[in-house]
Amino acid sequence: MSQTNPDKDSPASEAKKTISLPTSRVRLIMKSSPDVSSINQDALFLTTKATELFVQHLALTSFTNGSGREANTLDYSDLAKTAEETETFHFLTDILPKKILARDYLNSLEQLEDEDADV
Amino acid sequence: MAERPEDLNLPNAVITRIIKEALPDGVNVSKEARRAISQAASVFVLYATSCANNFAMKAKRKTLNAGDVLAAMEEMEFERFLEPLREALEVYKDQKGKKEVSEQKRKDKEKKVDSGNDRSREDEEGEEEEEDQQQRMEEEPEEEPEEEEVEN
């Protein structure tokens, strides 16, 4: 059918270019918020689009400020760094905690105890 | 409602593609980083929804609208998204308008070309929004008598 009538596919493929994440899934996430009763089409579209912009922005910021720039890699630690250091990404610190070695953590605990003992 | 926790995740393939598009060519994104970005995106949706909902509640409205989402972006200090969002919304509204017109044209054309091939059209539209399904249902009754004419 698409060969016989090529222009009929164009509206759908253009629409796919504006957003690529599924709005159905985004709506599900939005509705999981307890106070939300209903969401209009435009609000759903905008939230989906904003989420894509957010993913791009987070990835690019983390890569640009990250330690893997020379090696052409983006790793978890770069994201955790962004969450900690960039104001707008602060809300992510809970889900992107900085990873530290258990040894370092235990050392810092010991230090704290020592300081407490001194007092 | 979301029944399983996975329902609150965004599809990995799409997230991976968006990340790839944002970064320079050839950057290797670790699996852990991809998972973290995907989770961050879900949290972003929740955060944005909650902010937008506050604006709606303040205005004593029950339905979130475009203005609420844009106001939420400002509050979250993602002003940089405002311009691209407004542009995308324009395109989206434009397409919605065009689609309604072209859908009717398309159906008329299809009937001339091939009246019996209804199934392929449904397959192609399967991915589209519910809104379109509604439109289709509204248009269906008109369609059927026409089709009978062609077949006879």
Short mmCIF file of C-alpha atoms in Angstrom, two decimals:
data_model
loop_
_atom_site.label_atom_id
_atom_site.label_comp_id
_atom_site.label_asym_id
_atom_site.label_seq_id
_atom_site.Cartn_x
_atom_site.Cartn_y
_atom_site.Cartn_z
CA MET A 1 0.00 0.00 0.00
CA SER A 2 2.73 2.45 0.81
CA GLN A 3 4.15 2.12 -2.70
CA THR A 4 0.85 2.86 -4.36
CA ASN A 5 0.27 5.88 -2.18
CA PRO A 6 3.57 7.25 -0.82
CA ASP A 7 2.30 10.49 0.72
CA LYS A 8 -0.04 8.73 3.08
CA ASP A 9 2.80 7.62 5.35
CA SER A 10 4.31 11.03 5.82
CA PRO A 11 2.16 12.35 8.70
CA ALA A 12 2.89 9.29 10.81
CA SER A 13 6.64 9.32 10.19
CA GLU A 14 6.82 13.04 10.95
CA ALA A 15 5.02 12.45 14.21
CA LYS A 16 7.56 9.79 15.08
CA LYS A 17 10.34 12.31 14.59
CA THR A 18 8.95 14.74 17.21
CA ILE A 19 8.93 12.15 20.00
CA SER A 20 10.37 8.67 20.22
CA LEU A 21 9.44 7.58 23.76
CA PRO A 22 6.04 5.89 24.07
CA THR A 23 3.45 8.29 25.50
CA SER A 24 1.52 5.34 26.95
CA ARG A 25 4.43 4.50 29.24
CA VAL A 26 5.01 8.11 30.23
CA ARG A 27 1.33 8.42 31.07
CA LEU A 28 1.57 5.33 33.28
CA ILE A 29 4.46 6.87 35.20
CA MET A 30 2.62 10.19 35.54
CA LYS A 31 -0.51 8.44 36.78
CA SER A 32 1.47 6.58 39.42
CA SER A 33 1.73 9.93 41.16
CA PRO A 34 -1.06 9.84 43.77
CA ASP A 35 -2.55 13.33 43.32
CA VAL A 36 -2.80 13.30 39.57
CA SER A 37 -6.30 12.72 38.29
CA SER A 38 -6.10 13.52 34.60
CA ILE A 39 -3.65 14.71 32.00
CA ASN A 40 -4.54 16.29 28.70
CA GLN A 41 -2.97 15.28 25.38
CA ASP A 42 -0.73 18.35 25.12
CA ALA A 43 0.58 17.95 28.67
CA LEU A 44 1.39 14.31 27.98
CA PHE A 45 3.13 15.19 24.75
CA LEU A 46 5.17 17.94 26.44
CA THR A 47 6.20 15.73 29.35
CA THR A 48 7.34 13.02 26.93
CA LYS A 49 9.31 15.51 24.88
CA ALA A 50 10.79 17.07 28.02
CA THR A 51 11.92 13.64 29.18
CA GLU A 52 13.81 13.13 25.93
CA LEU A 53 15.45 16.55 26.27
CA PHE A 54 16.32 15.66 29.84
CA VAL A 55 17.98 12.38 28.81
CA GLN A 56 20.06 14.20 26.19
CA HIS A 57 20.99 16.98 28.58
CA LEU A 58 21.96 14.60 31.39
CA ALA A 59 24.03 12.40 29.06
CA LEU A 60 25.83 15.32 27.42
CA THR A 61 26.49 17.21 30.67
CA SER A 62 27.85 14.06 32.31
CA PHE A 63 30.03 13.24 29.34
CA THR A 64 31.38 16.78 28.99
CA ASN A 65 32.24 17.11 32.69
CA GLY A 66 33.09 13.48 33.18
CA SER A 67 36.37 11.72 33.56
CA GLY A 68 35.89 9.43 30.56
CA ARG A 69 36.05 12.15 27.98
CA GLU A 70 39.52 11.25 26.74
CA ALA A 71 38.66 7.56 26.58
CA ASN A 72 35.35 8.31 24.87
CA THR A 73 33.30 6.62 27.55
CA LEU A 74 30.37 7.53 29.76
CA ASP A 75 30.19 5.65 33.00
CA TYR A 76 28.05 5.59 36.13
CA SER A 77 30.56 7.67 38.09
CA ASP A 78 30.20 10.52 35.58
CA LEU A 79 26.45 10.56 36.16
CA ALA A 80 26.80 10.46 39.94
CA LYS A 81 29.24 13.37 39.68
CA THR A 82 26.76 15.39 37.62
CA ALA A 83 23.95 14.71 40.10
CA GLU A 84 26.15 15.93 42.92
CA GLU A 85 27.75 18.94 41.27
CA THR A 86 25.09 20.37 38.99
CA GLU A 87 22.33 22.31 40.69
CA THR A 88 19.53 21.31 38.30
CA PHE A 89 20.36 17.63 38.66
CA HIS A 90 20.42 17.63 42.46
CA PHE A 91 17.06 15.86 42.62
CA LEU A 92 18.83 12.78 41.27
CA THR A 93 21.28 12.35 44.13
CA ASP A 94 19.03 9.77 45.81
CA ILE A 95 18.98 7.47 42.82
CA LEU A 96 22.51 8.25 41.64
CA PRO A 97 24.52 7.95 44.84
CA LYS A 98 28.27 8.21 44.57
CA LYS A 99 29.88 4.85 44.91
CA ILE A 100 32.71 4.45 47.36
CA LEU A 101 34.76 1.46 48.34
CA ALA A 102 33.70 -0.35 51.50
CA ARG A 103 37.30 0.07 52.72
CA ASP A 104 37.09 3.85 52.35
CA TYR A 105 33.71 3.93 54.02
CA LEU A 106 34.97 1.93 56.99
CA ASN A 107 38.00 4.20 57.25
CA SER A 108 35.84 7.28 57.35
CA LEU A 109 33.64 5.67 60.00
CA GLU A 110 36.71 4.94 62.10
CA GLN A 111 37.87 8.51 61.73
CA LEU A 112 34.49 9.76 62.89
CA GLU A 113 34.65 7.50 65.92
CA ASP A 114 38.14 8.76 66.71
CA GLU A 115 36.94 12.33 66.51
CA ASP A 116 34.02 11.51 68.80
CA ALA A 117 36.40 9.86 71.23
CA ASP A 118 38.58 12.95 71.30
CA VAL A 119 35.68 15.15 72.39
CA MET B 1 -2.29 1.68 37.20
CA ALA B 2 1.14 0.21 37.11
CA GLU B 3 0.98 -3.38 38.21
CA ARG B 4 4.64 -4.30 38.14
CA PRO B 5 7.61 -2.09 39.03
CA GLU B 6 9.04 -2.60 35.51
CA ASP B 7 5.99 -0.77 34.18
CA LEU B 8 7.52 2.42 35.52
CA ASN B 9 10.65 2.00 33.42
CA LEU B 10 11.06 3.56 30.03
CA PRO B 11 12.01 1.27 27.14
CA ASN B 12 15.76 0.70 27.16
CA ALA B 13 16.19 0.59 23.40
CA VAL B 14 14.66 4.04 22.98
CA ILE B 15 16.63 5.52 25.88
CA THR B 16 19.84 4.09 24.44
CA ARG B 17 19.09 5.61 21.05
CA ILE B 18 18.40 9.05 22.56
CA ILE B 19 21.68 8.90 24.52
CA LYS B 20 23.62 7.90 21.39
CA GLU B 21 22.10 10.77 19.46
CA ALA B 22 23.03 13.28 22.14
CA LEU B 23 26.67 12.24 22.41
CA PRO B 24 29.48 12.55 19.86
CA ASP B 25 29.95 9.53 17.60
CA GLY B 26 31.79 6.56 19.03
CA VAL B 27 31.25 7.25 22.73
CA ASN B 28 30.91 4.04 24.69
CA VAL B 29 28.12 4.22 27.26
CA SER B 30 28.38 1.58 29.97
CA LYS B 31 25.42 -0.62 30.77
CA GLU B 32 25.29 0.76 34.28
CA ALA B 33 25.27 4.32 32.97
CA ARG B 34 22.41 3.51 30.61
CA ARG B 35 20.38 1.98 33.40
CA ALA B 36 21.06 4.98 35.63
CA ILE B 37 19.99 7.45 32.93
CA SER B 38 16.82 5.47 32.33
CA GLN B 39 15.97 5.53 36.03
CA ALA B 40 16.80 9.21 36.18
CA ALA B 41 14.35 9.78 33.32
CA SER B 42 11.55 8.05 35.23
CA VAL B 43 12.30 10.17 38.29
CA PHE B 44 12.28 13.24 36.06
CA VAL B 45 8.77 12.35 34.84
CA LEU B 46 7.54 11.99 38.42
CA TYR B 47 9.19 15.21 39.55
CA ALA B 48 7.82 17.15 36.57
CA THR B 49 4.36 15.67 37.08
CA SER B 50 4.33 16.61 40.73
CA CYS B 51 5.43 20.19 39.97
CA ALA B 52 2.91 20.53 37.14
CA ASN B 53 0.19 19.13 39.37
CA ASN B 54 0.92 21.77 41.98
CA PHE B 55 0.26 24.46 39.39
CA ALA B 56 -2.99 22.78 38.35
CA MET B 57 -4.13 22.46 41.96
CA LYS B 58 -3.32 26.09 42.66
CA ALA B 59 -5.57 27.01 39.74
CA LYS B 60 -8.22 24.58 41.04
CA ARG B 61 -8.06 22.46 37.92
CA LYS B 62 -8.12 18.68 37.86
CA THR B 63 -6.52 18.18 34.47
CA LEU B 64 -2.85 18.88 33.80
CA ASN B 65 -2.38 21.06 30.75
CA ALA B 66 0.50 22.27 28.60
CA GLY B 67 0.91 25.46 30.65
CA ASP B 68 1.35 23.44 33.85
CA VAL B 69 4.13 21.36 32.30
CA LEU B 70 5.93 24.45 30.99
CA ALA B 71 5.61 26.17 34.38
CA ALA B 72 7.03 23.03 35.99
CA MET B 73 10.07 23.17 33.69
CA GLU B 74 10.70 26.73 34.82
CA GLU B 75 10.36 25.80 38.45
CA MET B 76 12.77 22.90 37.99
CA GLU B 77 15.23 25.31 36.37
CA PHE B 78 15.07 23.60 33.03
CA GLU B 79 14.31 26.85 31.22
CA ARG B 80 16.53 25.66 28.42
CA PHE B 81 13.80 23.16 27.48
CA LEU B 82 11.09 25.78 27.12
CA GLU B 83 11.89 26.91 23.59
CA PRO B 84 12.32 23.41 22.09
CA LEU B 85 9.16 22.29 23.91
CA ARG B 86 7.08 25.14 22.55
CA GLU B 87 8.35 24.43 19.06
CA ALA B 88 7.63 20.72 19.34
CA LEU B 89 4.14 21.44 20.62
CA GLU B 90 3.47 23.65 17.62
CA VAL B 91 4.54 20.89 15.25
CA TYR B 92 2.50 18.36 17.18
CA LYS B 93 -0.65 20.47 17.05
CA ASP B 94 -0.06 21.16 13.38
CA GLN B 95 0.22 17.48 12.63
CA LYS B 96 -2.87 16.69 14.61
CA GLY B 97 -4.81 19.16 12.51
CA LYS B 98 -3.35 17.91 9.25
CA LYS B 99 -3.87 14.31 10.20
CA GLU B 100 -7.58 14.80 10.57
CA VAL B 101 -7.78 16.20 7.06
CA SER B 102 -5.35 13.78 5.45
CA GLU B 103 -6.92 10.78 7.16
CA GLN B 104 -10.15 11.45 5.34
CA LYS B 105 -8.35 12.06 2.04
CA ARG B 106 -6.32 8.95 2.55
CA LYS B 107 -9.39 6.84 3.07
CA ASP B 108 -11.03 8.18 -0.03
CA LYS B 109 -7.94 7.47 -2.09
CA GLU B 110 -7.51 4.01 -0.64
CA LYS B 111 -10.96 3.01 -1.60
CA LYS B 112 -10.29 3.93 -5.19
CA VAL B 113 -7.00 2.06 -5.27
CA ASP B 114 -7.91 -1.01 -3.30
CA SER B 115 -11.18 -1.32 -1.47
CA GLY B 116 -10.69 -4.72 0.15
CA ASN B 117 -7.31 -4.12 1.74
CA ASP B 118 -8.51 -2.77 5.06
CA ARG B 119 -6.21 -4.89 7.16
CA SER B 120 -2.93 -3.35 6.04
CA ARG B 121 -4.16 0.09 6.90
CA GLU B 122 -5.02 -1.03 10.40
CA ASP B 123 -1.57 -2.56 10.85
CA GLU B 124 0.14 0.65 9.93
CA GLU B 125 -1.97 2.69 12.28
CA GLY B 126 -1.67 0.25 15.13
CA GLU B 127 1.14 2.20 16.73
CA GLU B 128 -0.68 5.48 16.87
CA GLU B 129 -2.44 7.08 19.79
CA GLU B 130 -5.85 6.19 21.11
CA GLU B 131 -7.10 9.46 19.86
CA ASP B 132 -6.69 8.13 16.37
CA GLN B 133 -8.59 5.02 17.24
CA GLN B 134 -11.40 7.22 18.35
CA GLN B 135 -11.30 9.12 15.13
CA ARG B 136 -11.33 5.90 13.22
CA MET B 137 -14.30 4.64 15.10
CA GLU B 138 -16.15 7.80 14.38
CA GLU B 139 -15.34 7.55 10.74
CA GLU B 140 -15.98 3.86 10.37
CA PRO B 141 -19.75 4.04 9.93
CA GLU B 142 -19.41 6.38 6.97
CA GLU B 143 -16.84 4.14 5.47
CA GLU B 144 -18.76 0.93 5.30
CA PRO B 145 -21.59 1.88 2.99
CA GLU B 146 -19.04 3.38 0.59
CA GLU B 147 -17.13 0.17 0.52
CA GLU B 148 -20.17 -1.86 -0.34
CA GLU B 149 -20.77 0.34 -3.30
CA VAL B 150 -17.33 -0.40 -4.66
CA GLU B 151 -17.61 -4.09 -4.14
CA ASN B 152 -20.96 -4.32 -5.81
#
